[in-house]
PDB file of C-alpha atoms and ligand atoms in Angstrom:
ATOM      1  CA  MET A   1     117.606 219.129 152.158  1.00  0.00           C
ATOM      2  CA  SER A   2     116.016 215.815 153.499  1.00  0.00           C
ATOM      3  CA  VAL A   3     116.078 212.514 151.440  1.00  0.00           C
ATOM      4  CA  ILE A   4     112.969 210.950 149.567  1.00  0.00           C
ATOM      5  CA  THR A   5     112.605 207.645 149.759  1.00  0.00           C
ATOM      6  CA  LEU A   6     111.216 205.967 146.560  1.00  0.00           C
ATOM      7  CA  ALA A   7     110.243 202.433 146.539  1.00  0.00           C
ATOM      8  CA  ILE A   8     110.192 200.722 143.081  1.00  0.00           C
ATOM      9  CA  ALA A   9     109.409 196.937 142.224  1.00  0.00           C
ATOM     10  CA  THR A  10     112.015 194.408 141.788  1.00  0.00           C
ATOM     11  CA  GLY A  11     111.777 192.125 138.728  1.00  0.00           C
ATOM     12  CA  ARG A  12     110.795 193.070 135.210  1.00  0.00           C
ATOM     13  CA  MET A  13     109.362 196.322 136.249  1.00  0.00           C
ATOM     14  CA  ALA A  14     112.801 197.453 137.875  1.00  0.00           C
ATOM     15  CA  ALA A  15     114.871 198.083 134.550  1.00  0.00           C
ATOM     16  CA  ARG A  16     111.893 199.986 132.997  1.00  0.00           C
ATOM     17  CA  THR A  17     111.495 202.356 136.153  1.00  0.00           C
ATOM     18  CA  ILE A  18     115.020 202.863 136.282  1.00  0.00           C
ATOM     19  CA  ASP A  19     115.136 203.884 132.561  1.00  0.00           C
ATOM     20  CA  PHE A  20     112.206 205.995 133.029  1.00  0.00           C
ATOM     21  CA  LEU A  21     113.934 207.842 136.211  1.00  0.00           C
ATOM     22  CA  GLU A  22     117.302 208.420 134.015  1.00  0.00           C
ATOM     23  CA  GLU A  23     115.267 209.856 131.302  1.00  0.00           C
ATOM     24  CA  SER A  24     113.751 212.334 133.932  1.00  0.00           C
ATOM     25  CA  GLY A  25     117.363 213.119 134.856  1.00  0.00           C
ATOM     26  CA  ILE A  26     117.413 211.086 138.083  1.00  0.00           C
ATOM     27  CA  TYR A  27     120.611 208.831 137.931  1.00  0.00           C
ATOM     28  CA  PHE A  28     121.537 205.822 140.044  1.00  0.00           C
ATOM     29  CA  PRO A  29     125.083 204.818 139.549  1.00  0.00           C
ATOM     30  CA  ASP A  30     125.209 201.614 141.778  1.00  0.00           C
ATOM     31  CA  TYR A  31     122.223 199.989 139.470  1.00  0.00           C
ATOM     32  CA  HIS A  32     122.903 197.441 137.011  1.00  0.00           C
ATOM     33  CA  ASN A  33     120.572 194.593 135.676  1.00  0.00           C
ATOM     34  CA  ASP A  34     122.422 191.876 137.821  1.00  0.00           C
ATOM     35  CA  SER A  35     122.463 194.128 141.228  1.00  0.00           C
ATOM     36  CA  ARG A  36     121.075 192.584 144.248  1.00  0.00           C
ATOM     37  CA  LYS A  37     121.411 195.672 146.344  1.00  0.00           C
ATOM     38  CA  LEU A  38     118.065 196.620 147.821  1.00  0.00           C
ATOM     39  CA  VAL A  39     118.835 200.282 148.783  1.00  0.00           C
ATOM     40  CA  MET A  40     120.847 202.932 146.867  1.00  0.00           C
ATOM     41  CA  TYR A  41     120.961 206.667 146.204  1.00  0.00           C
ATOM     42  CA  ASP A  42     120.856 208.942 143.170  1.00  0.00           C
ATOM     43  CA  THR A  43     123.946 211.304 142.102  1.00  0.00           C
ATOM     44  CA  THR A  44     122.562 213.993 144.441  1.00  0.00           C
ATOM     45  CA  ASN A  45     121.961 211.840 147.349  1.00  0.00           C
ATOM     46  CA  THR A  46     118.498 213.285 147.599  1.00  0.00           C
ATOM     47  CA  VAL A  47     116.533 210.354 146.454  1.00  0.00           C
ATOM     48  CA  LYS A  48     117.081 206.969 148.203  1.00  0.00           C
ATOM     49  CA  LEU A  49     115.770 204.239 145.926  1.00  0.00           C
ATOM     50  CA  ILE A  50     114.308 200.855 147.659  1.00  0.00           C
ATOM     51  CA  PHE A  51     113.548 197.888 145.706  1.00  0.00           C
ATOM     52  CA  ALA A  52     110.459 195.900 147.003  1.00  0.00           C
ATOM     53  CA  LYS A  53     108.569 192.950 145.864  1.00  0.00           C
ATOM     54  CA  THR A  54     105.587 194.437 143.548  1.00  0.00           C
ATOM     55  CA  ALA A  55     102.689 193.171 145.898  1.00  0.00           C
ATOM     56  CA  ASP A  56     104.492 194.712 148.888  1.00  0.00           C
ATOM     57  CA  LEU A  57     105.016 198.289 147.345  1.00  0.00           C
ATOM     58  CA  GLY A  58     101.669 199.888 148.544  1.00  0.00           C
ATOM     59  CA  THR A  59     102.383 198.561 152.222  1.00  0.00           C
ATOM     60  CA  TYR A  60     105.873 200.418 152.187  1.00  0.00           C
ATOM     61  CA  VAL A  61     104.167 203.821 150.967  1.00  0.00           C
ATOM     62  CA  ASP A  62     101.098 203.340 152.912  1.00  0.00           C
ATOM     63  CA  LYS A  63     103.079 202.900 156.489  1.00  0.00           C
ATOM     64  CA  GLY A  64     105.692 205.458 155.454  1.00  0.00           C
ATOM     65  CA  ALA A  65     108.673 203.358 155.111  1.00  0.00           C
ATOM     66  CA  ALA A  66     108.866 205.091 151.653  1.00  0.00           C
ATOM     67  CA  ASP A  67     107.762 208.469 150.850  1.00  0.00           C
ATOM     68  CA  ILE A  68     106.404 207.574 147.508  1.00  0.00           C
ATOM     69  CA  GLY A  69     106.427 204.522 145.059  1.00  0.00           C
ATOM     70  CA  ILE A  70     106.083 203.604 141.507  1.00  0.00           C
ATOM     71  CA  VAL A  71     103.434 200.674 141.209  1.00  0.00           C
ATOM     72  CA  GLY A  72     101.023 199.293 138.764  1.00  0.00           C
ATOM     73  CA  LYS A  73      97.479 200.067 138.971  1.00  0.00           C
ATOM     74  CA  ASP A  74      96.966 196.407 139.468  1.00  0.00           C
ATOM     75  CA  ILE A  75      98.681 196.660 142.894  1.00  0.00           C
ATOM     76  CA  ILE A  76      96.597 199.773 144.005  1.00  0.00           C
ATOM     77  CA  VAL A  77      93.445 198.173 142.984  1.00  0.00           C
ATOM     78  CA  GLU A  78      93.991 194.794 144.529  1.00  0.00           C
ATOM     79  CA  GLU A  79      96.015 196.153 147.771  1.00  0.00           C
ATOM     80  CA  GLN A  80      94.208 199.287 148.268  1.00  0.00           C
ATOM     81  CA  PRO A  81      96.811 201.026 150.122  1.00  0.00           C
ATOM     82  CA  ASP A  82      95.693 204.246 151.922  1.00  0.00           C
ATOM     83  CA  VAL A  83      97.945 206.533 149.837  1.00  0.00           C
ATOM     84  CA  TYR A  84      97.711 209.427 147.153  1.00  0.00           C
ATOM     85  CA  GLU A  85      97.755 208.288 143.507  1.00  0.00           C
ATOM     86  CA  LEU A  86      99.236 211.442 141.801  1.00  0.00           C
ATOM     87  CA  LEU A  87     100.437 210.452 138.513  1.00  0.00           C
ATOM     88  CA  ASN A  88      99.914 208.014 135.639  1.00  0.00           C
ATOM     89  CA  PHE A  89     102.795 207.063 133.803  1.00  0.00           C
ATOM     90  CA  ASP A  90     103.008 205.845 130.088  1.00  0.00           C
ATOM     91  CA  PHE A  91     105.151 202.709 130.839  1.00  0.00           C
ATOM     92  CA  SER A  92     104.570 199.026 132.049  1.00  0.00           C
ATOM     93  CA  ASN A  93     101.478 199.099 130.339  1.00  0.00           C
ATOM     94  CA  CYS A  94      99.447 195.768 130.378  1.00  0.00           C
ATOM     95  CA  ARG A  95      96.245 194.334 131.327  1.00  0.00           C
ATOM     96  CA  VAL A  96      94.324 192.197 133.901  1.00  0.00           C
ATOM     97  CA  VAL A  97      92.492 189.354 132.089  1.00  0.00           C
ATOM     98  CA  VAL A  98      90.635 186.292 132.804  1.00  0.00           C
ATOM     99  CA  ALA A  99      92.226 183.470 130.535  1.00  0.00           C
ATOM    100  CA  GLY A 100      92.021 179.900 130.123  1.00  0.00           C
ATOM    101  CA  PHE A 101      91.557 177.228 127.523  1.00  0.00           C
ATOM    102  CA  PRO A 102      90.068 178.460 124.370  1.00  0.00           C
ATOM    103  CA  ASN A 103      86.074 178.308 124.412  1.00  0.00           C
ATOM    104  CA  THR A 104      85.903 177.891 128.175  1.00  0.00           C
ATOM    105  CA  ASP A 105      82.461 178.862 129.256  1.00  0.00           C
ATOM    106  CA  LEU A 106      82.859 181.701 132.060  1.00  0.00           C
ATOM    107  CA  TYR A 107      79.354 181.359 133.099  1.00  0.00           C
ATOM    108  CA  PRO A 108      78.559 177.587 133.217  1.00  0.00           C
ATOM    109  CA  GLY A 109      75.787 177.695 135.802  1.00  0.00           C
ATOM    110  CA  ARG A 110      78.033 176.429 138.463  1.00  0.00           C
ATOM    111  CA  THR A 111      80.970 177.537 140.703  1.00  0.00           C
ATOM    112  CA  LEU A 112      84.070 178.488 138.683  1.00  0.00           C
ATOM    113  CA  THR A 113      87.359 177.965 140.081  1.00  0.00           C
ATOM    114  CA  VAL A 114      89.784 180.841 139.457  1.00  0.00           C
ATOM    115  CA  ALA A 115      93.313 180.877 140.295  1.00  0.00           C
ATOM    116  CA  THR A 116      94.933 184.193 140.953  1.00  0.00           C
ATOM    117  CA  LYS A 117      97.430 186.483 142.697  1.00  0.00           C
ATOM    118  CA  TYR A 118      94.399 189.177 142.364  1.00  0.00           C
ATOM    119  CA  PRO A 119      91.804 187.626 144.814  1.00  0.00           C
ATOM    120  CA  ARG A 120      90.057 191.031 145.094  1.00  0.00           C
ATOM    121  CA  ILE A 121      89.865 192.166 141.414  1.00  0.00           C
ATOM    122  CA  ALA A 122      88.839 188.438 140.458  1.00  0.00           C
ATOM    123  CA  GLY A 123      86.292 187.950 143.116  1.00  0.00           C
ATOM    124  CA  ASN A 124      84.751 191.704 142.184  1.00  0.00           C
ATOM    125  CA  PHE A 125      84.814 191.184 138.461  1.00  0.00           C
ATOM    126  CA  PHE A 126      82.953 187.739 138.857  1.00  0.00           C
ATOM    127  CA  HIS A 127      80.698 189.486 141.509  1.00  0.00           C
ATOM    128  CA  SER A 128      79.723 192.096 139.072  1.00  0.00           C
ATOM    129  CA  LYS A 129      78.696 189.531 136.642  1.00  0.00           C
ATOM    130  CA  GLU A 130      76.966 187.414 139.069  1.00  0.00           C
ATOM    131  CA  GLN A 131      78.856 184.462 138.744  1.00  0.00           C
ATOM    132  CA  ALA A 132      79.701 182.084 141.726  1.00  0.00           C
ATOM    133  CA  VAL A 133      83.638 181.648 141.998  1.00  0.00           C
ATOM    134  CA  GLU A 134      86.046 179.674 144.336  1.00  0.00           C
ATOM    135  CA  ILE A 135      89.196 181.851 144.486  1.00  0.00           C
ATOM    136  CA  ILE A 136      92.453 179.857 144.612  1.00  0.00           C
ATOM    137  CA  PRO A 137      95.168 182.106 145.600  1.00  0.00           C
ATOM    138  CA  LEU A 138      98.504 181.575 144.082  1.00  0.00           C
ATOM    139  CA  ASN A 139     101.700 183.482 144.210  1.00  0.00           C
ATOM    140  CA  GLY A 140     103.203 182.953 140.471  1.00  0.00           C
ATOM    141  CA  SER A 141     103.204 181.158 137.393  1.00  0.00           C
ATOM    142  CA  ILE A 142      99.690 181.311 137.674  1.00  0.00           C
ATOM    143  CA  GLU A 143      99.297 179.990 134.045  1.00  0.00           C
ATOM    144  CA  LEU A 144     100.222 176.592 135.566  1.00  0.00           C
ATOM    145  CA  ALA A 145      96.854 176.156 137.575  1.00  0.00           C
ATOM    146  CA  PRO A 146      94.360 175.355 134.414  1.00  0.00           C
ATOM    147  CA  LEU A 147      96.986 173.183 133.041  1.00  0.00           C
ATOM    148  CA  MET A 148      97.185 171.044 135.956  1.00  0.00           C
ATOM    149  CA  GLY A 149      93.580 170.953 136.564  1.00  0.00           C
ATOM    150  CA  LEU A 150      93.852 173.094 139.661  1.00  0.00           C
ATOM    151  CA  SER A 151      91.381 175.618 138.333  1.00  0.00           C
ATOM    152  CA  ASP A 152      88.980 176.388 135.235  1.00  0.00           C
ATOM    153  CA  VAL A 153      90.524 179.714 134.607  1.00  0.00           C
ATOM    154  CA  ILE A 154      92.887 182.319 135.805  1.00  0.00           C
ATOM    155  CA  VAL A 155      92.812 186.090 136.402  1.00  0.00           C
ATOM    156  CA  ASP A 156      96.388 187.336 135.693  1.00  0.00           C
ATOM    157  CA  ILE A 157      98.486 189.997 134.298  1.00  0.00           C
ATOM    158  CA  VAL A 158      99.073 189.876 130.323  1.00  0.00           C
ATOM    159  CA  GLU A 159     101.871 191.874 128.610  1.00  0.00           C
ATOM    160  CA  THR A 160     103.242 190.427 125.652  1.00  0.00           C
ATOM    161  CA  GLY A 161     100.919 187.404 125.588  1.00  0.00           C
ATOM    162  CA  ALA A 162     103.720 185.147 125.203  1.00  0.00           C
ATOM    163  CA  THR A 163     103.047 183.072 128.698  1.00  0.00           C
ATOM    164  CA  LEU A 164      99.693 182.267 127.564  1.00  0.00           C
ATOM    165  CA  GLU A 165     100.318 181.509 124.180  1.00  0.00           C
ATOM    166  CA  GLN A 166     103.263 179.041 124.963  1.00  0.00           C
ATOM    167  CA  ASN A 167     100.803 177.419 127.343  1.00  0.00           C
ATOM    168  CA  GLY A 168      97.872 176.934 125.014  1.00  0.00           C
ATOM    169  CA  LEU A 169      95.882 179.625 126.757  1.00  0.00           C
ATOM    170  CA  VAL A 170      93.925 182.641 125.614  1.00  0.00           C
ATOM    171  CA  VAL A 171      92.520 185.859 126.849  1.00  0.00           C
ATOM    172  CA  LEU A 172      88.704 185.171 127.517  1.00  0.00           C
ATOM    173  CA  GLU A 173      87.823 188.633 128.897  1.00  0.00           C
ATOM    174  CA  ASP A 174      89.504 191.705 129.719  1.00  0.00           C
ATOM    175  CA  VAL A 175      89.279 193.121 133.630  1.00  0.00           C
ATOM    176  CA  LEU A 176      91.572 196.167 133.942  1.00  0.00           C
ATOM    177  CA  ASP A 177      93.944 198.255 132.232  1.00  0.00           C
ATOM    178  CA  VAL A 178      97.115 198.636 133.920  1.00  0.00           C
ATOM    179  CA  SER A 179     100.053 201.524 133.877  1.00  0.00           C
ATOM    180  CA  ALA A 180     102.558 202.641 136.138  1.00  0.00           C
ATOM    181  CA  ARG A 181     101.325 205.143 138.843  1.00  0.00           C
ATOM    182  CA  LEU A 182     103.035 207.503 141.385  1.00  0.00           C
ATOM    183  CA  ILE A 183     101.730 207.039 144.897  1.00  0.00           C
ATOM    184  CA  VAL A 184     102.713 209.192 147.856  1.00  0.00           C
ATOM    185  CA  ASN A 185     102.407 208.562 151.465  1.00  0.00           C
ATOM    186  CA  LYS A 186      99.847 211.031 152.857  1.00  0.00           C
ATOM    187  CA  ALA A 187     101.784 212.064 155.942  1.00  0.00           C
ATOM    188  CA  SER A 188     105.183 212.493 153.674  1.00  0.00           C
ATOM    189  CA  TYR A 189     103.134 214.642 151.290  1.00  0.00           C
ATOM    190  CA  ALA A 190     102.297 217.010 154.377  1.00  0.00           C
ATOM    191  CA  THR A 191     105.982 217.130 155.574  1.00  0.00           C
ATOM    192  CA  LYS A 192     107.843 217.004 152.364  1.00  0.00           C
ATOM    193  CA  THR A 193     105.486 219.029 149.841  1.00  0.00           C
ATOM    194  CA  GLU A 194     108.103 221.035 148.207  1.00  0.00           C
ATOM    195  CA  GLN A 195     110.659 218.234 147.631  1.00  0.00           C
ATOM    196  CA  ILE A 196     107.912 215.640 146.453  1.00  0.00           C
ATOM    197  CA  GLU A 197     106.378 218.461 143.979  1.00  0.00           C
ATOM    198  CA  GLN A 198     109.915 219.039 142.691  1.00  0.00           C
ATOM    199  CA  LEU A 199     110.138 215.236 141.990  1.00  0.00           C
ATOM    200  CA  ILE A 200     106.862 215.014 140.390  1.00  0.00           C
ATOM    201  CA  SER A 201     107.462 218.183 138.048  1.00  0.00           C
ATOM    202  CA  LYS A 202     110.672 216.193 136.954  1.00  0.00           C
ATOM    203  CA  LEU A 203     108.876 213.182 136.308  1.00  0.00           C
ATOM    204  CA  LYS A 204     106.160 214.950 134.385  1.00  0.00           C
ATOM    205  CA  ARG A 205     108.686 216.909 132.310  1.00  0.00           C
ATOM    206  CA  LYS A 206     110.307 213.883 130.965  1.00  0.00           C
TER     207      LYS A 206
HETATM  208  C1  PRP B   1     103.434 187.730 134.993  1.00  0.00           C
HETATM  209  C2  PRP B   1     102.226 187.194 134.822  1.00  0.00           C
HETATM  210  C3  PRP B   1     102.298 186.304 133.782  1.00  0.00           C
HETATM  211  C4  PRP B   1     103.226 187.003 132.659  1.00  0.00           C
HETATM  212  C5  PRP B   1     102.540 187.545 131.817  1.00  0.00           C
HETATM  213  O1  PRP B   1     104.346 187.086 135.717  1.00  0.00           O
HETATM  214  O2  PRP B   1     101.857 186.819 136.143  1.00  0.00           O
HETATM  215  O3  PRP B   1     102.808 184.924 134.255  1.00  0.00           O
HETATM  216  O4  PRP B   1     104.054 187.926 133.408  1.00  0.00           O
HETATM  217  O5  PRP B   1     103.598 188.168 130.531  1.00  0.00           O
HETATM  218  P1  PRP B   1     103.577 187.921 129.253  1.00  0.00           P
HETATM  219  O6  PRP B   1     102.222 188.227 128.647  1.00  0.00           O
HETATM  220  O7  PRP B   1     104.527 188.928 128.607  1.00  0.00           O
HETATM  221  O8  PRP B   1     103.970 186.619 129.037  1.00  0.00           O
HETATM  222  P2  PRP B   1     105.949 187.292 136.228  1.00  0.00           P
HETATM  223  O9  PRP B   1     106.839 187.191 134.907  1.00  0.00           O
HETATM  224  O10 PRP B   1     105.583 188.523 136.788  1.00  0.00           O
HETATM  225  O11 PRP B   1     106.173 186.183 137.322  1.00  0.00           O
HETATM  226  P3  PRP B   1     105.239 185.078 138.017  1.00  0.00           P
HETATM  227  O12 PRP B   1     104.859 184.226 137.150  1.00  0.00           O
HETATM  228  O13 PRP B   1     106.136 184.831 139.056  1.00  0.00           O
HETATM  229  O14 PRP B   1     104.277 186.053 138.841  1.00  0.00           O
END
């Protein structure tokens, strides 16, 4: 039986994804919270798990370096990988929002500056509202941008709300509900259909 390569995200989503896989009966004995290993196998040696940076997951699956991936809907909408999206899981639920200082006017009659790691999502959102924006692409700690006067607002993920709250910022508008999704490389789905379907049924049965 050939091996299925499954890409999952490093960072806070890794432990949740591993828990979810274990609840589905797929175990990775080499995984522990402090692990820096980027490639490991399940106990049956039929699932090869790889850990990629969240924003790169779609690329690994799109290019066939991984057969399947578990990734947030935010990355699918932002990166638009050419993959099948086959399952919507009920974990890693969060939101993409516009946030900033309380009472910030989002439609001020001038160009709004928006710091974000989601330039496409942010651009499309404000375009749909006919609000001109200058997008300032950042890679992390996005909440810092309005605090330092780098942008008027941010478009970012909110999960618990703690980061916004501890920095005096609030949600100004909702943009997108996010949950973890299963994505599949199109060629892999054609050549490894049975194995991928078996894995999907395990994940569904959970
Ligand atoms: C994400 C996001 C927020 C934070 C929100 O950042 O960009 O900063 O989590 O989570 P909360 O609502 O639970 O506080 P992440 O921790 O992924 O790191 P980053 O800032 O390096 O992108």
